[in-house]
CSV table of C-alpha atoms in Angstrom, one decimal:
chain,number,residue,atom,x,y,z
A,273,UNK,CA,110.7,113.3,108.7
A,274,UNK,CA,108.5,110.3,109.0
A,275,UNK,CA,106.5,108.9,106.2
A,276,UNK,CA,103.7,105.9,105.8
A,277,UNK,CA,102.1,103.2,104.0
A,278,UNK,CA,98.1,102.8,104.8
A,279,UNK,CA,96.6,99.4,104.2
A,280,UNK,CA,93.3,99.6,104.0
A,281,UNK,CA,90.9,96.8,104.9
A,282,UNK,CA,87.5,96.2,103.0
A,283,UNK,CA,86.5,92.6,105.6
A,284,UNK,CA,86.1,92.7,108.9
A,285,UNK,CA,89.4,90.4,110.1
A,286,UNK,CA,91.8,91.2,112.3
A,287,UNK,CA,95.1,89.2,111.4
A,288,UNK,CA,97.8,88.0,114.1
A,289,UNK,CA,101.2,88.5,114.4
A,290,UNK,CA,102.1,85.0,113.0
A,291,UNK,CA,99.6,85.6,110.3
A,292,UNK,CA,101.7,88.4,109.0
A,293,UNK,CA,105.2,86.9,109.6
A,294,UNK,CA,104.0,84.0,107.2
A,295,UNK,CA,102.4,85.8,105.1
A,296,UNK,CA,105.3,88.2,104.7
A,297,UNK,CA,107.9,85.7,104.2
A,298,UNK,CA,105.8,84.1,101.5
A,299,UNK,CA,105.5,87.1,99.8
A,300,UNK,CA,109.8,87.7,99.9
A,301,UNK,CA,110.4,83.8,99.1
A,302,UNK,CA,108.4,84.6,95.8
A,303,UNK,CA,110.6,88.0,95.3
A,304,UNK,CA,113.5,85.4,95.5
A,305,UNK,CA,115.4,86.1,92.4
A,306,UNK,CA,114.1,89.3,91.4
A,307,UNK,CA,117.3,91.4,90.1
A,308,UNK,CA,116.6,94.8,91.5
A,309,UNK,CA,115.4,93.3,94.7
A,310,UNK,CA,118.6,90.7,95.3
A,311,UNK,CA,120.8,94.6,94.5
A,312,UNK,CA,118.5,96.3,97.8
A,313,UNK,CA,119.4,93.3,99.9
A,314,UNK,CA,122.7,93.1,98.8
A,315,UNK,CA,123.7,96.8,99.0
A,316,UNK,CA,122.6,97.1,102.5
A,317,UNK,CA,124.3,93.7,103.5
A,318,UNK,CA,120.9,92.0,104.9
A,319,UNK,CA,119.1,88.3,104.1
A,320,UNK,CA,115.1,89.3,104.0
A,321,UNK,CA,115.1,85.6,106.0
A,322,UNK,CA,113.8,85.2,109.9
A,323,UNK,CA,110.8,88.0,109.5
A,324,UNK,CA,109.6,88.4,112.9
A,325,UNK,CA,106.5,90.6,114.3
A,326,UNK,CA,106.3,92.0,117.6
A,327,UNK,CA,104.1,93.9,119.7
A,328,UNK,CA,105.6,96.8,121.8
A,329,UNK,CA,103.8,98.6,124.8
A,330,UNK,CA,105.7,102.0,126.1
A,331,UNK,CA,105.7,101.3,129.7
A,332,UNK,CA,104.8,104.7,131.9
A,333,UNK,CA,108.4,104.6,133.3
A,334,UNK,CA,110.8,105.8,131.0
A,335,UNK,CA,113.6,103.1,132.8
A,336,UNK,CA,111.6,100.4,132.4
A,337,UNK,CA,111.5,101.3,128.1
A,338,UNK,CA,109.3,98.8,126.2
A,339,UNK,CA,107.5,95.4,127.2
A,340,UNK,CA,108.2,93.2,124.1
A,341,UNK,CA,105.5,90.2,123.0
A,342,UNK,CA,105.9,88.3,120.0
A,343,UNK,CA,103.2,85.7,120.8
A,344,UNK,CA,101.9,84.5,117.1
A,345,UNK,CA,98.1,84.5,118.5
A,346,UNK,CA,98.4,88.2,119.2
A,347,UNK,CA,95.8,90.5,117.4
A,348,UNK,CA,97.0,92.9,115.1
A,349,UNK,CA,94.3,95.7,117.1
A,350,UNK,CA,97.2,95.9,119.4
A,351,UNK,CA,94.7,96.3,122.2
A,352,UNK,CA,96.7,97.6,125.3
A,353,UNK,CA,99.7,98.0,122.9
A,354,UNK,CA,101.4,101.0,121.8
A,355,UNK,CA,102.4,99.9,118.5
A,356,UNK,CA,104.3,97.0,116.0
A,357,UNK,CA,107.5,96.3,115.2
A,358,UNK,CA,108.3,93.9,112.1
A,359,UNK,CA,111.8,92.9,111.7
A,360,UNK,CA,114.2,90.6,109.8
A,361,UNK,CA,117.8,88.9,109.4
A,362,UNK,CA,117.6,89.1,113.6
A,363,UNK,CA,117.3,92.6,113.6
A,364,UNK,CA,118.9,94.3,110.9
A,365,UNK,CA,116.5,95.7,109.6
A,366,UNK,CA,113.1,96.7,110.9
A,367,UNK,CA,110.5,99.3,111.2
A,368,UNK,CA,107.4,100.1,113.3
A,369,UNK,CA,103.9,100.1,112.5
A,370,UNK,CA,100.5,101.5,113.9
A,371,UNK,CA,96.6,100.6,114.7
A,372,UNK,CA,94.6,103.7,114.0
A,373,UNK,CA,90.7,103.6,115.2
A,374,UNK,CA,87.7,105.2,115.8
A,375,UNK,CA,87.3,102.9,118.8
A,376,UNK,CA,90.5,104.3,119.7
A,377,UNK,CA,91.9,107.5,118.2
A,378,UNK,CA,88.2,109.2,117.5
A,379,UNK,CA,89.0,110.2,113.9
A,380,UNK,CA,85.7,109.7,112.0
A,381,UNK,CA,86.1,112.0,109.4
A,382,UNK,CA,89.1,110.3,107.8
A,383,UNK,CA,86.7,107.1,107.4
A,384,UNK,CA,84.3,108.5,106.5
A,385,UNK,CA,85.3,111.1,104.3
A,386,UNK,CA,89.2,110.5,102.9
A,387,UNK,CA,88.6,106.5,102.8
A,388,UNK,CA,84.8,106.6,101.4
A,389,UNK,CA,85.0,109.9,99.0
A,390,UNK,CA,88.3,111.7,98.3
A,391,UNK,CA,89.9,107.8,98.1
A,392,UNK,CA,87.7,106.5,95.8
A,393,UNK,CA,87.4,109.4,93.8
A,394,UNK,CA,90.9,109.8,93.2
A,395,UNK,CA,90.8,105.8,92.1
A,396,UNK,CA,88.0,106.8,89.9
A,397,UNK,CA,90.4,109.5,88.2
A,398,UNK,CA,93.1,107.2,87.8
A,399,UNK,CA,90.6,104.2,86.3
A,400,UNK,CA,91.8,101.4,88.7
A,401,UNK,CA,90.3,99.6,91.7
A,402,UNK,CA,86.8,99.8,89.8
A,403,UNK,CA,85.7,96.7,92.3
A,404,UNK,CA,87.2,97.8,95.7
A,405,UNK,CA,84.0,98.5,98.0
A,406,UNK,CA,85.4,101.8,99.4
A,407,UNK,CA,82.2,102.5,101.6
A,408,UNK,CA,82.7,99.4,103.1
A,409,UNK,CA,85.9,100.2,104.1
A,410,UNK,CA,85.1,103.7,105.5
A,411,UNK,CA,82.8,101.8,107.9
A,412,UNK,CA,84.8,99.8,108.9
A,413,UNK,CA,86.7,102.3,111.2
A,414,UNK,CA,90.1,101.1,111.0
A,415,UNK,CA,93.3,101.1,109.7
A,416,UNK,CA,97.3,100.2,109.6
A,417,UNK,CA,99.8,102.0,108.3
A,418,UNK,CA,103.7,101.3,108.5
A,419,UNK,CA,106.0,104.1,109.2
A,420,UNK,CA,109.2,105.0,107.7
A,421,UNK,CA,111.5,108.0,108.2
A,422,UNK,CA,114.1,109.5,105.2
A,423,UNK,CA,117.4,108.4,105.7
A,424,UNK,CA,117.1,104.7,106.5
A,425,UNK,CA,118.3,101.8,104.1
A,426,UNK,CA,116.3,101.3,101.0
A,427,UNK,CA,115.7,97.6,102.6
A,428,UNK,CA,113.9,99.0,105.5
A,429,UNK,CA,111.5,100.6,103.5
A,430,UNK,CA,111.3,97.6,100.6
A,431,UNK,CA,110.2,95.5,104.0
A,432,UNK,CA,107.9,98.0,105.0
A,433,UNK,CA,106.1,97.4,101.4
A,434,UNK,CA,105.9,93.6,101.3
A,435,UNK,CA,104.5,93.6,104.7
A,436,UNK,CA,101.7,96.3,103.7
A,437,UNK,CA,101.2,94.1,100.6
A,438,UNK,CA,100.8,91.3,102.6
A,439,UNK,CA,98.6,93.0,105.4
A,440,UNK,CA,97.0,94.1,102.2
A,441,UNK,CA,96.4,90.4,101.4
A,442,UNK,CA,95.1,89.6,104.9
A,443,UNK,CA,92.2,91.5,104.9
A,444,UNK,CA,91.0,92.0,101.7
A,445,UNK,CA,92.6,95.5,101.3
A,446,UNK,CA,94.1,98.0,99.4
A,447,UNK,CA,97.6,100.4,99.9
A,448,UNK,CA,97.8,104.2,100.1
A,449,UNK,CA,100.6,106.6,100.9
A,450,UNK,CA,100.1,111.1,100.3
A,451,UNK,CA,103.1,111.5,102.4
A,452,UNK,CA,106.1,110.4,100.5
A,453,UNK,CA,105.9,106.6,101.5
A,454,UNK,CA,105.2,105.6,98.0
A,455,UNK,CA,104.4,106.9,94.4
A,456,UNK,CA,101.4,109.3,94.6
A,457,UNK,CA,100.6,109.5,91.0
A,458,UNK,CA,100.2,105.7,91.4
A,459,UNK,CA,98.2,105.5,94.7
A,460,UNK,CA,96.0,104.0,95.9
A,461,UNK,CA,97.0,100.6,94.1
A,462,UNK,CA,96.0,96.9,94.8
A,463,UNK,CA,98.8,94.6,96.6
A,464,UNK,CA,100.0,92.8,93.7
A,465,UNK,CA,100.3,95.7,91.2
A,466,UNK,CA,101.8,97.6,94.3
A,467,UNK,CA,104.7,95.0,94.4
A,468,UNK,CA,105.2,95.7,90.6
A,469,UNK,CA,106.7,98.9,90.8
A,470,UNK,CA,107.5,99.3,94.5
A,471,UNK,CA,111.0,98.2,94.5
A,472,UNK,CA,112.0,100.2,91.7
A,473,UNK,CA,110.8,103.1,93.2
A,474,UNK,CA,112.7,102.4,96.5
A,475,UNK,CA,115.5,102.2,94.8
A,476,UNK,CA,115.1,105.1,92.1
A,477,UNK,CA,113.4,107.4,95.3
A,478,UNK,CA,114.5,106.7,98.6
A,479,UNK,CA,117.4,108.1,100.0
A,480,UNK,CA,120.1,105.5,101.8
């Protein structure tokens, strides 16, 4: 079973690879000492060091598997690429993440409708993100979302979180997850309260 973390943007930037390497490794270098945090690294036997970001295109040969680009300058759109992989401590741990568009997948009604309404009305309910310009970010059309499946090491998915947050940071943005990838009840949430509590729920919630 696969589950996700959205970010979603409210300014019109597209980050690149590098971008969110640095930004990521900023964001773990100031989770450097953090006791629950140290315990996930050091239960699944991995240094959060050497984050890199790569951009995978399936190629229409199944022999052939996947071209691999980790090029800095490359555009998170991942135009002409299939999706993202984000790894760390040369490959121990990793996980892939997705570009979703209306450009490219046609799915206006989320947008429009789950980002713009149903989003901001469930922040409303839950009295947070009072300044987030939800509208805006409906119209802007786009989307990334990092994908996790049960079973893998509580690191994995504490990765998958920083790097959200710090897509989340990129672009102005904020984090969602309905599907398991993250505490409902406290969704969606800002970056920097997301990092608050994420890690103890990975530890508390996800299954190694």
């Amino acid at each position: 079973m696969s589950i996700c973390i959205d970010v979603i943007p409210s300014i019109e930037r597209i980050p690149t690879t590098g971008e969110l390497a640095a930004e990521t490794e900023s964001i773990l270098e100031g989770l450097a000492g953090n006791p629950l945090v140290e315990e996930i690294w050091k239960r699944d036997g991995v240094s959060p060091k050497g984050v890199l970001v790569e951009l995978l295109e399936e190629m229409p040969d199944e022999a052939e598997g996947s071209k691999r680009c980790s090029d800095p300058l490359l555009l998170l759109s991942m135009d002409g690429y299939s999706y993202g992989w984000l790894s760390a401590d040369n490959y121990k741990i990793g996980f892939d993440f997705y570009f979703d568009s209306v450009e490219r997948d046609g799915d206006a009604d989320f947008f429009r409708e789950f980002i713009g309404d149903d989003m901001a009305s469930l922040a409303r309910e839950r009295g947070k993100l009072h300044d987030f310009p939800f509208k805006q970010a409906s119209c802007l059309g786009y989307r990334w979302y990092m994908r996790g499946r049960v079973g893998r090491p509580r690191s994995t998915w504490l990765l998958a979180g920083v790097a959200a947050t710090a897509l989340a940071h990129l672009t102005a943005g904020i984090l969602f997850s309905d599907d398991g990838g993250a505490d409902y009840e406290r969704m969606p949430e800002a970056p920097d309260a997301f990092l608050e509590w994420f890690p103890s729920w990975c530890m508390d919630e996800w299954d190694c």
